[in-house]
XYZ file of C-alpha atoms in Angstrom:
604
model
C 28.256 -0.163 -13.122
C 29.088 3.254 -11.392
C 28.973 2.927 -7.762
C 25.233 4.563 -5.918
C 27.301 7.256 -4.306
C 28.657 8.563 -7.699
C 25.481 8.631 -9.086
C 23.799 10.646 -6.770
C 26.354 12.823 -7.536
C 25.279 13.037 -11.225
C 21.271 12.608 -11.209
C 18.739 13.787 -8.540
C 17.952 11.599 -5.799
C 13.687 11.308 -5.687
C 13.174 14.666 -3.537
C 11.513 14.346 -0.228
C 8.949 16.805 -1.449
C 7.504 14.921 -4.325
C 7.800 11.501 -1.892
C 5.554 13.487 0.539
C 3.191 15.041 -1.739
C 1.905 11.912 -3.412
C -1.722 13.086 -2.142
C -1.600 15.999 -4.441
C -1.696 13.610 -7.406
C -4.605 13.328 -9.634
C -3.958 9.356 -9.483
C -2.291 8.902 -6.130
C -3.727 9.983 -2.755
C -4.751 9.126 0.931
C -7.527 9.575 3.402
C -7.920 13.414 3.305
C -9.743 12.845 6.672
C -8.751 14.755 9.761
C -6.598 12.143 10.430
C -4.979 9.150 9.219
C -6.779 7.221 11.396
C -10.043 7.064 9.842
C -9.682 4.587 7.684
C -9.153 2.154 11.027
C -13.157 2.311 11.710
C -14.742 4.617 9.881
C -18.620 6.140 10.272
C -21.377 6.644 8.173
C -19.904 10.301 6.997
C -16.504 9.123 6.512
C -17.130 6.314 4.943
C -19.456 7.989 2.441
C -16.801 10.831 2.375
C -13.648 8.296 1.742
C -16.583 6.764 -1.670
C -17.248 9.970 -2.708
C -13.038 10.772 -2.413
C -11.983 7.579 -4.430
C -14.333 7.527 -7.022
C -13.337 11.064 -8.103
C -9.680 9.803 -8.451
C -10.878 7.338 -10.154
C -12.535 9.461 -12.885
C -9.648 11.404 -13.416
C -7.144 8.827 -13.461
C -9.061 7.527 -16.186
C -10.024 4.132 -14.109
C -7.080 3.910 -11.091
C -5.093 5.130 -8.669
C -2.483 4.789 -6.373
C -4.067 4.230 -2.736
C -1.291 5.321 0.406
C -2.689 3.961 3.904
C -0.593 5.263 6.878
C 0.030 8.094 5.158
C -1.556 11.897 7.327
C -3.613 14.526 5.995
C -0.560 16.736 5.616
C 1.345 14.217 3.548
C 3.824 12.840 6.271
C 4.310 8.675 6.614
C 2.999 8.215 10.044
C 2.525 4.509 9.577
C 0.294 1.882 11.221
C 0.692 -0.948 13.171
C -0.561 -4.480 12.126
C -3.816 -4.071 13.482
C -5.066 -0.651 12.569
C -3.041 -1.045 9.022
C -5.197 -4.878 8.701
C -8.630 -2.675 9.997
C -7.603 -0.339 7.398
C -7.096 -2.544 4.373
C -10.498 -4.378 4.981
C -11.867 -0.816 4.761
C -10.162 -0.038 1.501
C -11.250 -3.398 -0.052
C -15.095 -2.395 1.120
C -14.540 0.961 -0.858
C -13.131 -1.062 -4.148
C -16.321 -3.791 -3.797
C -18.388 -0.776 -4.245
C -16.738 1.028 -7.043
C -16.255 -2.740 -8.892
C -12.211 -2.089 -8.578
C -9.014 -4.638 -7.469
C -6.558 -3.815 -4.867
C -2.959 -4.251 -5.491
C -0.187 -4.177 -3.097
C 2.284 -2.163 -5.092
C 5.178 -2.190 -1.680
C 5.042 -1.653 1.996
C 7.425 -0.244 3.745
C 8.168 0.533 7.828
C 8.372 4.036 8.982
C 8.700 5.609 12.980
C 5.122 4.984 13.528
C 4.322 1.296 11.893
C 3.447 0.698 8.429
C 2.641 2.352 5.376
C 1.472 0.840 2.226
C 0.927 1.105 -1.243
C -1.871 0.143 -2.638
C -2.854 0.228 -6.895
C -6.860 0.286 -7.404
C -7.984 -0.231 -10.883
C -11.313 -0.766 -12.072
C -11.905 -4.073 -13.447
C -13.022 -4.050 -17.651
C -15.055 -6.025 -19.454
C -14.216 -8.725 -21.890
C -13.970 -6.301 -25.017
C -12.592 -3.338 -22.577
C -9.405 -2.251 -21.396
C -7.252 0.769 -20.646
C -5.289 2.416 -22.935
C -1.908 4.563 -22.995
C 0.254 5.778 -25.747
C 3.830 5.973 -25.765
C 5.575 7.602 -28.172
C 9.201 6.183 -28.703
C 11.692 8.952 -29.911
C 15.318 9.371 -29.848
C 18.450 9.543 -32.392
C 19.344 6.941 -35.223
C 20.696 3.670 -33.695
C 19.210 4.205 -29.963
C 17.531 0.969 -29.919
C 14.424 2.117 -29.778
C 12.968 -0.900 -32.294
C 15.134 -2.956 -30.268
C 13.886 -2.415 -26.819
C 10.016 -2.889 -28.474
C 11.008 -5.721 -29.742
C 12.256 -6.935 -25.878
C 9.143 -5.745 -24.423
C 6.385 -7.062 -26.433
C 7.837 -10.445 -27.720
C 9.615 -11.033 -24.217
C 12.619 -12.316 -26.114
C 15.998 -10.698 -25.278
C 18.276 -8.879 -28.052
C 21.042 -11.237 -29.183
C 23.119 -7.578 -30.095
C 23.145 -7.993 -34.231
C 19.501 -6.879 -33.883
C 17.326 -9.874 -33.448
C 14.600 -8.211 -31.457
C 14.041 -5.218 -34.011
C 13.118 -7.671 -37.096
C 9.857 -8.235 -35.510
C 8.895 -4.978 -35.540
C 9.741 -3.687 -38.945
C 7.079 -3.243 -41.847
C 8.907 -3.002 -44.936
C 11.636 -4.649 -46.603
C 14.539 -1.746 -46.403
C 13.670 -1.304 -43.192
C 14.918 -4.570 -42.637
C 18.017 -4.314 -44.543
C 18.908 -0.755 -43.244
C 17.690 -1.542 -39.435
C 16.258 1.845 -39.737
C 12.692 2.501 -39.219
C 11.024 4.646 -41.948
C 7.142 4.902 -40.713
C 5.256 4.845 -38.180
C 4.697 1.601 -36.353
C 2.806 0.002 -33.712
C 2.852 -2.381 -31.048
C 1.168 -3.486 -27.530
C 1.906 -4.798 -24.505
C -0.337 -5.674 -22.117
C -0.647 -6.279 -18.565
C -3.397 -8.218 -16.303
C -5.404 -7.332 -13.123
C -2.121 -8.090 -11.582
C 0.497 -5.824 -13.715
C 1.698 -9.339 -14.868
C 2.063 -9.313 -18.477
C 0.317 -11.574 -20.232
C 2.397 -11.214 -24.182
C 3.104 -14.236 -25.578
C 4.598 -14.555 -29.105
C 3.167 -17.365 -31.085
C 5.889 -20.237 -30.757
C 6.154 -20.816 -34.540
C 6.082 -17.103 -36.293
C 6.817 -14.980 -33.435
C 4.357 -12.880 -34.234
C 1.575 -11.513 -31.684
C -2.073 -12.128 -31.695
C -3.231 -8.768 -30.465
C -7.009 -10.419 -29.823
C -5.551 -13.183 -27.476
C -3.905 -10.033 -25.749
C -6.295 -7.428 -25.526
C -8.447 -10.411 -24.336
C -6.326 -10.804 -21.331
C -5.490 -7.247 -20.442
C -6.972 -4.781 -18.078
C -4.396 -2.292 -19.258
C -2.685 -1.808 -22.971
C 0.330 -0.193 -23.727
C 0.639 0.980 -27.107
C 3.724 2.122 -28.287
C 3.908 4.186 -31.592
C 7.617 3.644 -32.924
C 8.849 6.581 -34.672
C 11.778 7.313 -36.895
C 15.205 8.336 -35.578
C 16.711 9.934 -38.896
C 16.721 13.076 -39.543
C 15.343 12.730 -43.829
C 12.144 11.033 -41.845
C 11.736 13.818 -39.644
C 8.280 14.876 -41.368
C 7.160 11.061 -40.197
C 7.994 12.183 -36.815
C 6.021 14.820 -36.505
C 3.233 13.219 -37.839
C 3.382 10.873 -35.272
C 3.457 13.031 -32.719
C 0.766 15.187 -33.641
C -1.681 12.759 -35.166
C -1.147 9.857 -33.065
C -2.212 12.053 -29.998
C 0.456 9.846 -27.170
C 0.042 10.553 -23.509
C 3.988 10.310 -22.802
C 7.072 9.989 -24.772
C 9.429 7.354 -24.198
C 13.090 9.096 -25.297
C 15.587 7.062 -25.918
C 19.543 7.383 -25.576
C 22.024 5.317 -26.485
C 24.806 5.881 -23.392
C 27.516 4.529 -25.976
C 26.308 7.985 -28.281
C 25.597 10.184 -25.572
C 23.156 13.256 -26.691
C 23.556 13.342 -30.913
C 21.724 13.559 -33.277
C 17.916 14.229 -33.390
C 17.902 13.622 -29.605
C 17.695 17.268 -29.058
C 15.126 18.144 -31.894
C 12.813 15.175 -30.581
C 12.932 16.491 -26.641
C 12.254 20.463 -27.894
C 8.774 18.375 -30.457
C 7.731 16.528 -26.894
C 7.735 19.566 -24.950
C 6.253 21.741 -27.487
C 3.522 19.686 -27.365
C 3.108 19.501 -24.054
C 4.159 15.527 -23.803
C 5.191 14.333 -20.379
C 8.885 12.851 -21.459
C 10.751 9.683 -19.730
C 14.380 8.919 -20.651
C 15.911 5.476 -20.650
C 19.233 4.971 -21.590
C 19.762 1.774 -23.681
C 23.506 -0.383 -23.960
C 24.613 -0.001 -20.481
C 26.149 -3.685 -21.039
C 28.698 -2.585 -23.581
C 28.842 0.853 -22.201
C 32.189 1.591 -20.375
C 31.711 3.175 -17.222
C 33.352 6.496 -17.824
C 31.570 7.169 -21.112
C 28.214 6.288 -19.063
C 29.040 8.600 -16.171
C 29.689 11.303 -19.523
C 26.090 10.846 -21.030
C 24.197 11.011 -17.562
C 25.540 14.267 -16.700
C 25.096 15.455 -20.321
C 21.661 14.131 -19.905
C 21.460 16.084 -16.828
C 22.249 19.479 -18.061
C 20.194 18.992 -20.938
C 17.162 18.491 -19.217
C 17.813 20.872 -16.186
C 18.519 23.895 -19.134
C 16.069 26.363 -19.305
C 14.181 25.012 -21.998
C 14.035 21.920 -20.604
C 13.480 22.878 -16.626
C 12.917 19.313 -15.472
C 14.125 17.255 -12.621
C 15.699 14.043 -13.693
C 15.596 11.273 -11.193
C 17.754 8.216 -11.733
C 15.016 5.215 -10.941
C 17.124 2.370 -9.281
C 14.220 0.603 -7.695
C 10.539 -0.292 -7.157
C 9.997 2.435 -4.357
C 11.569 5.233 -6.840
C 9.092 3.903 -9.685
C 6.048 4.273 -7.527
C 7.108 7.652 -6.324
C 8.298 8.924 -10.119
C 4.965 7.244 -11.702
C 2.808 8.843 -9.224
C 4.069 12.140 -9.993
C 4.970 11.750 -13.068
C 2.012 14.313 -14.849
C 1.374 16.801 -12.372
C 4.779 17.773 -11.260
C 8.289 18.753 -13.513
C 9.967 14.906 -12.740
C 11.361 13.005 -15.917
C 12.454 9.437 -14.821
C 15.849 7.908 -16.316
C 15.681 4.450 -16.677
C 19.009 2.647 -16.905
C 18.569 -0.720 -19.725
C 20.254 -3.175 -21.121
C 18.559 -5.106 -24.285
C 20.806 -7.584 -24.382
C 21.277 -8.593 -20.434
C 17.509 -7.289 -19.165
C 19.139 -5.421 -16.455
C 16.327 -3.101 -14.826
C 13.861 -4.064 -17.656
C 11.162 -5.061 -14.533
C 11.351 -1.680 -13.112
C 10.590 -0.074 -16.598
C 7.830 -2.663 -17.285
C 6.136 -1.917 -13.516
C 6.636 1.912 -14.786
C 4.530 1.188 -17.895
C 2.130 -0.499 -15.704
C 1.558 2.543 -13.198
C 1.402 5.370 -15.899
C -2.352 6.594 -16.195
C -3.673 8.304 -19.363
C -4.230 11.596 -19.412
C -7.312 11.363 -21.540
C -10.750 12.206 -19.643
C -14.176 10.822 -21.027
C -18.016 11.927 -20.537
C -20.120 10.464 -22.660
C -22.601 13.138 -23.024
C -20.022 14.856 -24.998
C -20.739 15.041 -29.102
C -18.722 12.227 -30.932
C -15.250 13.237 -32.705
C -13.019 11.132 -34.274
C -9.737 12.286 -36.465
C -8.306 10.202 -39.299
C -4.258 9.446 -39.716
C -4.499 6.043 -42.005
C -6.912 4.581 -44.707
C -7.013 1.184 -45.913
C -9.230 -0.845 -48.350
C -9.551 -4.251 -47.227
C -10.971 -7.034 -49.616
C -14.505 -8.178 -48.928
C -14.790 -5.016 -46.185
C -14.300 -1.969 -48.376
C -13.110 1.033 -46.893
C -11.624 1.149 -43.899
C -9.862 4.675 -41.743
C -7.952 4.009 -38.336
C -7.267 7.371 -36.185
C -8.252 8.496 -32.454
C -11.140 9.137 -31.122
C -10.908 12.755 -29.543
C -13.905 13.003 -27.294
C -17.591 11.392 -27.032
C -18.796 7.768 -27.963
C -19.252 6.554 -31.011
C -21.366 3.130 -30.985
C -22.074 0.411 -34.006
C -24.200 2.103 -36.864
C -23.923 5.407 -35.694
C -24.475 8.013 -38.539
C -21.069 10.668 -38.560
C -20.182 13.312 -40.898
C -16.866 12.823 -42.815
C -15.120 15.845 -43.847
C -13.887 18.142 -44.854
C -13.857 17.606 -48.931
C -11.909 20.055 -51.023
C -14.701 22.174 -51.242
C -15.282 22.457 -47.589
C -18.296 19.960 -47.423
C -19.308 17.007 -44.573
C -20.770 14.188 -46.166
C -23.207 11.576 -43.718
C -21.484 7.909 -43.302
C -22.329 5.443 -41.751
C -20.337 2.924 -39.164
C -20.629 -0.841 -40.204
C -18.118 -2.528 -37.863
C -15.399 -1.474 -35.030
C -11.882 -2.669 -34.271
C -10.133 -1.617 -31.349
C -6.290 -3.557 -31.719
C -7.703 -5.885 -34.561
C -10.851 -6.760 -31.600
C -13.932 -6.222 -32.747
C -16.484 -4.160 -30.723
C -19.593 -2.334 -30.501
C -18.696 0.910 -29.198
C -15.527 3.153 -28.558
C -14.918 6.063 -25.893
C -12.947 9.232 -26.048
C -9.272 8.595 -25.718
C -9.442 5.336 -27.472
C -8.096 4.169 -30.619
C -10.234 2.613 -33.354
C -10.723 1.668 -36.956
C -13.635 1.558 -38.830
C -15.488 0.561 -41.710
C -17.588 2.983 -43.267
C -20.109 2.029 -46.002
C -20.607 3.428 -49.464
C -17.865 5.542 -49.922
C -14.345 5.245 -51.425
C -10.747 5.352 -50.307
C -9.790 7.719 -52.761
C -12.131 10.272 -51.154
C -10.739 10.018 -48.036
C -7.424 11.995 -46.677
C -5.464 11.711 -43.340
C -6.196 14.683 -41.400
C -9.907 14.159 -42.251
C -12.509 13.974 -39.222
C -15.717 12.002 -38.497
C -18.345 14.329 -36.364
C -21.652 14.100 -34.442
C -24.121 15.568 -36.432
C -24.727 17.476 -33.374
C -21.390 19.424 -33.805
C -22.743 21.369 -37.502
C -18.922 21.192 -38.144
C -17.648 23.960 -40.291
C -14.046 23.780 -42.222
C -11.977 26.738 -42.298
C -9.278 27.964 -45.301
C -7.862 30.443 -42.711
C -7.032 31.115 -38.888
C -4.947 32.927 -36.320
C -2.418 31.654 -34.165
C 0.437 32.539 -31.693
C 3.369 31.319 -32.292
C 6.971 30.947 -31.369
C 9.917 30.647 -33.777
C 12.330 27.524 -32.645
C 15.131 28.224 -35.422
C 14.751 30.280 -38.585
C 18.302 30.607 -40.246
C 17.419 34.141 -41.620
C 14.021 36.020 -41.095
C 10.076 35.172 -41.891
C 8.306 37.595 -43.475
C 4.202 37.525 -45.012
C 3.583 35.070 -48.484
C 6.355 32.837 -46.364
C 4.973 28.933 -46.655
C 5.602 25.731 -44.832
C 3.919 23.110 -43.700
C 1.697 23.169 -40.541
C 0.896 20.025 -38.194
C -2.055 19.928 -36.427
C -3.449 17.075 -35.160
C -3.678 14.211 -38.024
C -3.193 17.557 -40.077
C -0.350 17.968 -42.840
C -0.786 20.563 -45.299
C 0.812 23.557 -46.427
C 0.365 27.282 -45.448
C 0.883 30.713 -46.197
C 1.776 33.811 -44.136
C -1.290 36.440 -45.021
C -0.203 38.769 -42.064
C 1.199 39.014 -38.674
C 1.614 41.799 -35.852
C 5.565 42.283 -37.025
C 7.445 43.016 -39.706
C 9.492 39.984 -39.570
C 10.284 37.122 -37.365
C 13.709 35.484 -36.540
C 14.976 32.682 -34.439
C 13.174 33.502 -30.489
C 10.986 35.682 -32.041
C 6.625 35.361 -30.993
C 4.077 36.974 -32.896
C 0.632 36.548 -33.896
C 0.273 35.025 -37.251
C -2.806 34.893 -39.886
C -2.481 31.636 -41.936
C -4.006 30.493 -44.766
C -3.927 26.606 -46.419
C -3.009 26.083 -49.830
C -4.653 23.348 -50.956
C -8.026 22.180 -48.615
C -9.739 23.474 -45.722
C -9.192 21.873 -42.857
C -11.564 21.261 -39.356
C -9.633 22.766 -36.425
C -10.559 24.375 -32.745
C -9.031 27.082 -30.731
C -6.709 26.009 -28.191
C -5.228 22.839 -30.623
C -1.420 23.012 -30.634
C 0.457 23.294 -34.186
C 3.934 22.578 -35.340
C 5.491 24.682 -38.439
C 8.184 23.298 -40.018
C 10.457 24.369 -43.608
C 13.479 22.323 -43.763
C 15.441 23.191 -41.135
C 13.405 26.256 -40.026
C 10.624 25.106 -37.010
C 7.828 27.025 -34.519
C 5.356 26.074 -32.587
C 2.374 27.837 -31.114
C -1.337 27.633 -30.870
C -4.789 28.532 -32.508
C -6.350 31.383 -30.687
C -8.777 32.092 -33.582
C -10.603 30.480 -36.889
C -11.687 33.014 -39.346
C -14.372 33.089 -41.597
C -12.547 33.360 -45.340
C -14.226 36.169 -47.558
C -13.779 34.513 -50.617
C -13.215 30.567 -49.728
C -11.401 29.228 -52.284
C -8.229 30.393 -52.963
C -7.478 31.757 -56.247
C -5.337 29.269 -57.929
C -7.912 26.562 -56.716
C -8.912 23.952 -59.538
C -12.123 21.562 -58.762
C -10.658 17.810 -58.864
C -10.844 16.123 -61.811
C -11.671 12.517 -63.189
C -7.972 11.890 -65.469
C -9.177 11.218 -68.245
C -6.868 8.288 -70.770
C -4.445 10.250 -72.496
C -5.450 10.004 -76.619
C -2.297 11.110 -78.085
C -0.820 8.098 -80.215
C 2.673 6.837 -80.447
C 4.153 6.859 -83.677
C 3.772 3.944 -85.356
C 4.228 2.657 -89.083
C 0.930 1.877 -90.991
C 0.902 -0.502 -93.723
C -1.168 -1.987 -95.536
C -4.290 -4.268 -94.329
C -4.079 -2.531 -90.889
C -7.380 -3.144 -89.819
C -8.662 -0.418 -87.267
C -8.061 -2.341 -84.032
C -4.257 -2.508 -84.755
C -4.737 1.438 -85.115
C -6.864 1.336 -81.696
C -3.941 -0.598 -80.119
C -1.028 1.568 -81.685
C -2.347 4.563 -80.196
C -2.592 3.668 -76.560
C 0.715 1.432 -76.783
C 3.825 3.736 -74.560
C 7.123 2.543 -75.787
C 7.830 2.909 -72.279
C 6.111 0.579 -71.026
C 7.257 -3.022 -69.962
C 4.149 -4.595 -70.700
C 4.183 -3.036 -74.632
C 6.384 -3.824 -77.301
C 8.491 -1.311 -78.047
C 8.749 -2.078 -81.639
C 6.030 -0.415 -83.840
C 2.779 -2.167 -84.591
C 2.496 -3.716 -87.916
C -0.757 -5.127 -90.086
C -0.784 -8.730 -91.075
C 0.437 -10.493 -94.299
């Protein structure tokens, strides 16, 4: 390991800034009082003031916070001593009876004036509820980014030849290669306590995700995306339909920064993603090639694209301080890991623990719900998995599924609910879900699809306007240019009608009119998009949809039923051929392995 005084050299201490202005935080504050004292014996006002206070935090940290006592108005650590700090916690464990929340002590530590402690409140969940976060997991081929999920959610170490990653892969060259082709998924949780309660059955290994969501107050799903560069498209996807909170990106500190590593940090903060780094193999890592990739690492994410402020995490106090600030301010946490060893796997699992979504919830709101898989499942029928965008969407609600090819919402209706393979009867914005949907076929249904309140009169559009910004172009982008736009669980290709240049190269913004090829799709202003050609990508955002004057495209065909193809193979007729030989010469393909390839003959 390099020594601390080396490292500070390379990666930014936590600044004193960001320690003091923990109160700032959406999910991490103190008594705003006059003083920090009023949390030692509070009044009627105060008290109702420090209620009204905590249960706003609460709402927008999506069900906890972090709680500082000893901490002052102006954000200095005055501290307590043991009896005011004991008068003060008794307060604080009033306030969480009355908003139905736990108190955790996350540390305590002694400043000039006493003690100062912090404190994790999260409301408690019912048996079928629980928090959720998604993490994307990005970085270059070979990363160990399989590997670490593996470590995390079946609490096994790596054994180094790839043990850990087997457990996580869904098809069979996946496990041959080691290289991870779609998107996966996978949870950890954690209890009241941030304890966490996976446990890998003893004979298969595998995880009963009903046993954990059972146990959990908070999940952690992690959506395992592909590190080469041919599954790039998969990527995307993944980040754009699979809607995470954070990305996780990985980096191997044997590899350095290769690779994708670069394209997958510009996708995260296109997208707005708030991006932690952990840097994987530091047990067969030599020291100088370590010291190499952190101050690589650095510059990369100090650049002006990047304009972050890495923070090497080397304990608990710089995990509470980097969570806490982790959405609101320009922080990215670098986690140092070892697979194979653990080293500082606890600090990244209390990390996971503190992160908050993002995601914020009022049920008043009309239902949405976007689509990214289908499956038909024998003796259920159809069944589509996605995330639910905004509003609640409860047991045999009636939603509008759409849009068809011809621009159309067609009412379904909701037979059952699985949240991580769980049943329930209801699911929330934010919140991930499958469900069953009666009467209709998978066939009919497309990823990029949504399911609608009725409320919303939903209306597909062929074309809209957006702003956009061109990453890399390798020569210039002109109108009638195509490629294929992400949005959302969206993936479809689009045309160039106009824009407000004549051409765009690499740098270049402009306002764009676009126009799908194939389908209309259901978008909103404000949604971010990625365009991408082969090695040509943008990103930018809807400003405006637009109202097609004719709204099918000219080349448009209706779909079709395919009908059996009646043109017959050649066969020899002969003699006492009756006309089911003739029947079964004609629809016989002479490439088929299940049909002789010699030709049909009558009987004797």
């Amino acid at each position: 390991n390099i020594p601390i005084h080396k490292l500070e050299q390379l990666v930014s201490p936590v600044p004193r800034h960001l320690q003091s202005d923990l109160r700032r935080h959406k999910c991490c504050f103190s008594a705003s009082l006059p003083h920090q004292m009023a949390l030692v014996s509070p009044n009627g006002e105060q008290y109702d003031s420090l209620l009204r206070q905590l249960r706003e935090r609460m709402d927008e940290g999506c069900g906890e916070t972090i709680y500082v006592i000893g901490m002052g108005s102006d954000g200095g650590d005055y501290g307590l001593d043991d009896v005011d700090m004991e008068a003060s916690v008794a307060t604080v464990q009033s306030l969480c009876e009355q908003t139905d929340s736990d108190l955790i002590l996350l540390r305590e530590r002694s400043e000039a004036g006493g003690l100062v402690r912090d404190y994790l409140i999260r409301r408690r969940v019912g048996d079928q509820d629980f928090l959720e976060v998604r993490v994307a997991v990005v970085g270059n081929v070979d990363a160990g980014k399989s590997t670490l999920l593996g470590v995390l959610t079946h609490g096994e170490l790596d054994n180094g030849r790839g043990f850990a990653r087997q457990k996580l892969f869904r098809h069979k060259h996946e496990m041959e290669s080691g290289r991870t082709s779609s998107v996966g998924n996978d949870i950890l949780g954690f209890d009241q306590e941030g304890q966490v309660v996976n446990k890998p059955d003893s004979h298969g290994g595998s995880l009963d995700w009903t046993k954990i969501c059972e146990k959990s107050s908070k999940v952690i799903t992690f959506i395992d995306l592909a590190g080469h560069e041919k599954y790039l498209k998969t990527t995307v996807f993944g980040m754009t339909g699979h809607l995470p909170d954070f990305c996780m990106l990985m980096v191997g500190s044997n590899a350095g920064i290769v690779g994708m590593t670069k394209e997958h940090l510009g996708l995260a903060l296109a997208l707005n993603v708030p991006v932690f780094v952990v840097v994987t193999k530091i047990d067969m890592c030599p020291a100088n090639i370590l010291q190499e990739t952190l101050k690589l690492l650095q510059r990369l994410l100090k650049s002006p694209g990047c304009r972050k402020i890495p923070v090497l995490v080397q304990n608990k106090d710089d995990v509470i301080v980097t969570a806490s600030n982790f959405s609101s301010e320009r922080m990215c946490p670098i986690f140092q890991i070892s697979n194979v060893t653990g080293e500082n796997m606890d600090l990244l699992k209390m990390f996971l623990n503190l992160l908050s979504s993002k995601t914020s919830f009022r049920e008043d709101e009309p239902a949405e719900f976007q689509i990214d898989d289908t499956y038909s499942v024998p003796g259920v029928g159809t069944v589509v998995s996605g995330t639910t965008l905004r509003g609640l969407i409860r047991l045999n609600d009636t939603m509008l599924l759409g849009p068809d090819p011809l621009g159309s919402f067609l009412p379904i209706a909701v037979k059952s609910i699985h949240r991580k393979r769980m049943p329930v009867k209801e699911v929330r914005g934010g919140q991930t879900a499958s469900f069953a949907l009666k009467k209709i076929k998978r066939s009919s249904i497309r990823k990029g699809m949504v399911m609608v309140s009725p409320r919303l009169s939903p209306q597909a559009s062929w074309e809209f306007m957006a702003e956009i910004l061109v990453l890399h172009h390798p020569t210039t982008i002109s109108p009638r240019y195509q490629a294929m736009v992400h949005c959302g669980s969206i993936r479809q290709t689009a045309t160039i009608l106009t824009m407000n240049r004549d051409c765009l190269r690499t740098g270049d913004k402009a306002s764009v009119h676009f126009r799908f090829i194939k389908t209309p799709e259901y978008l909103h202003a404000d949604q971010r998009l990625v365009f991408r050609e082969g090695r040509t990508k943008a990103v930018g955002t809807i400003t405006k949809l637009l109202q097609s004057t004719n709204n099918l495209p000219s080349n448009f065909k209706p779909p079709q039923i395919k009908m059996q193809s009646t043109k017959k193979a050649p066969y020899r007729r002969e003699d006492g051929a009756t006309p089911a030989n003739e029947e079964e010469a004609s629809t016989a393909r002479p490439d088929s392995p299940h049909q002789s390839q010699q030709p049909v003959r009558g009987r004797n």
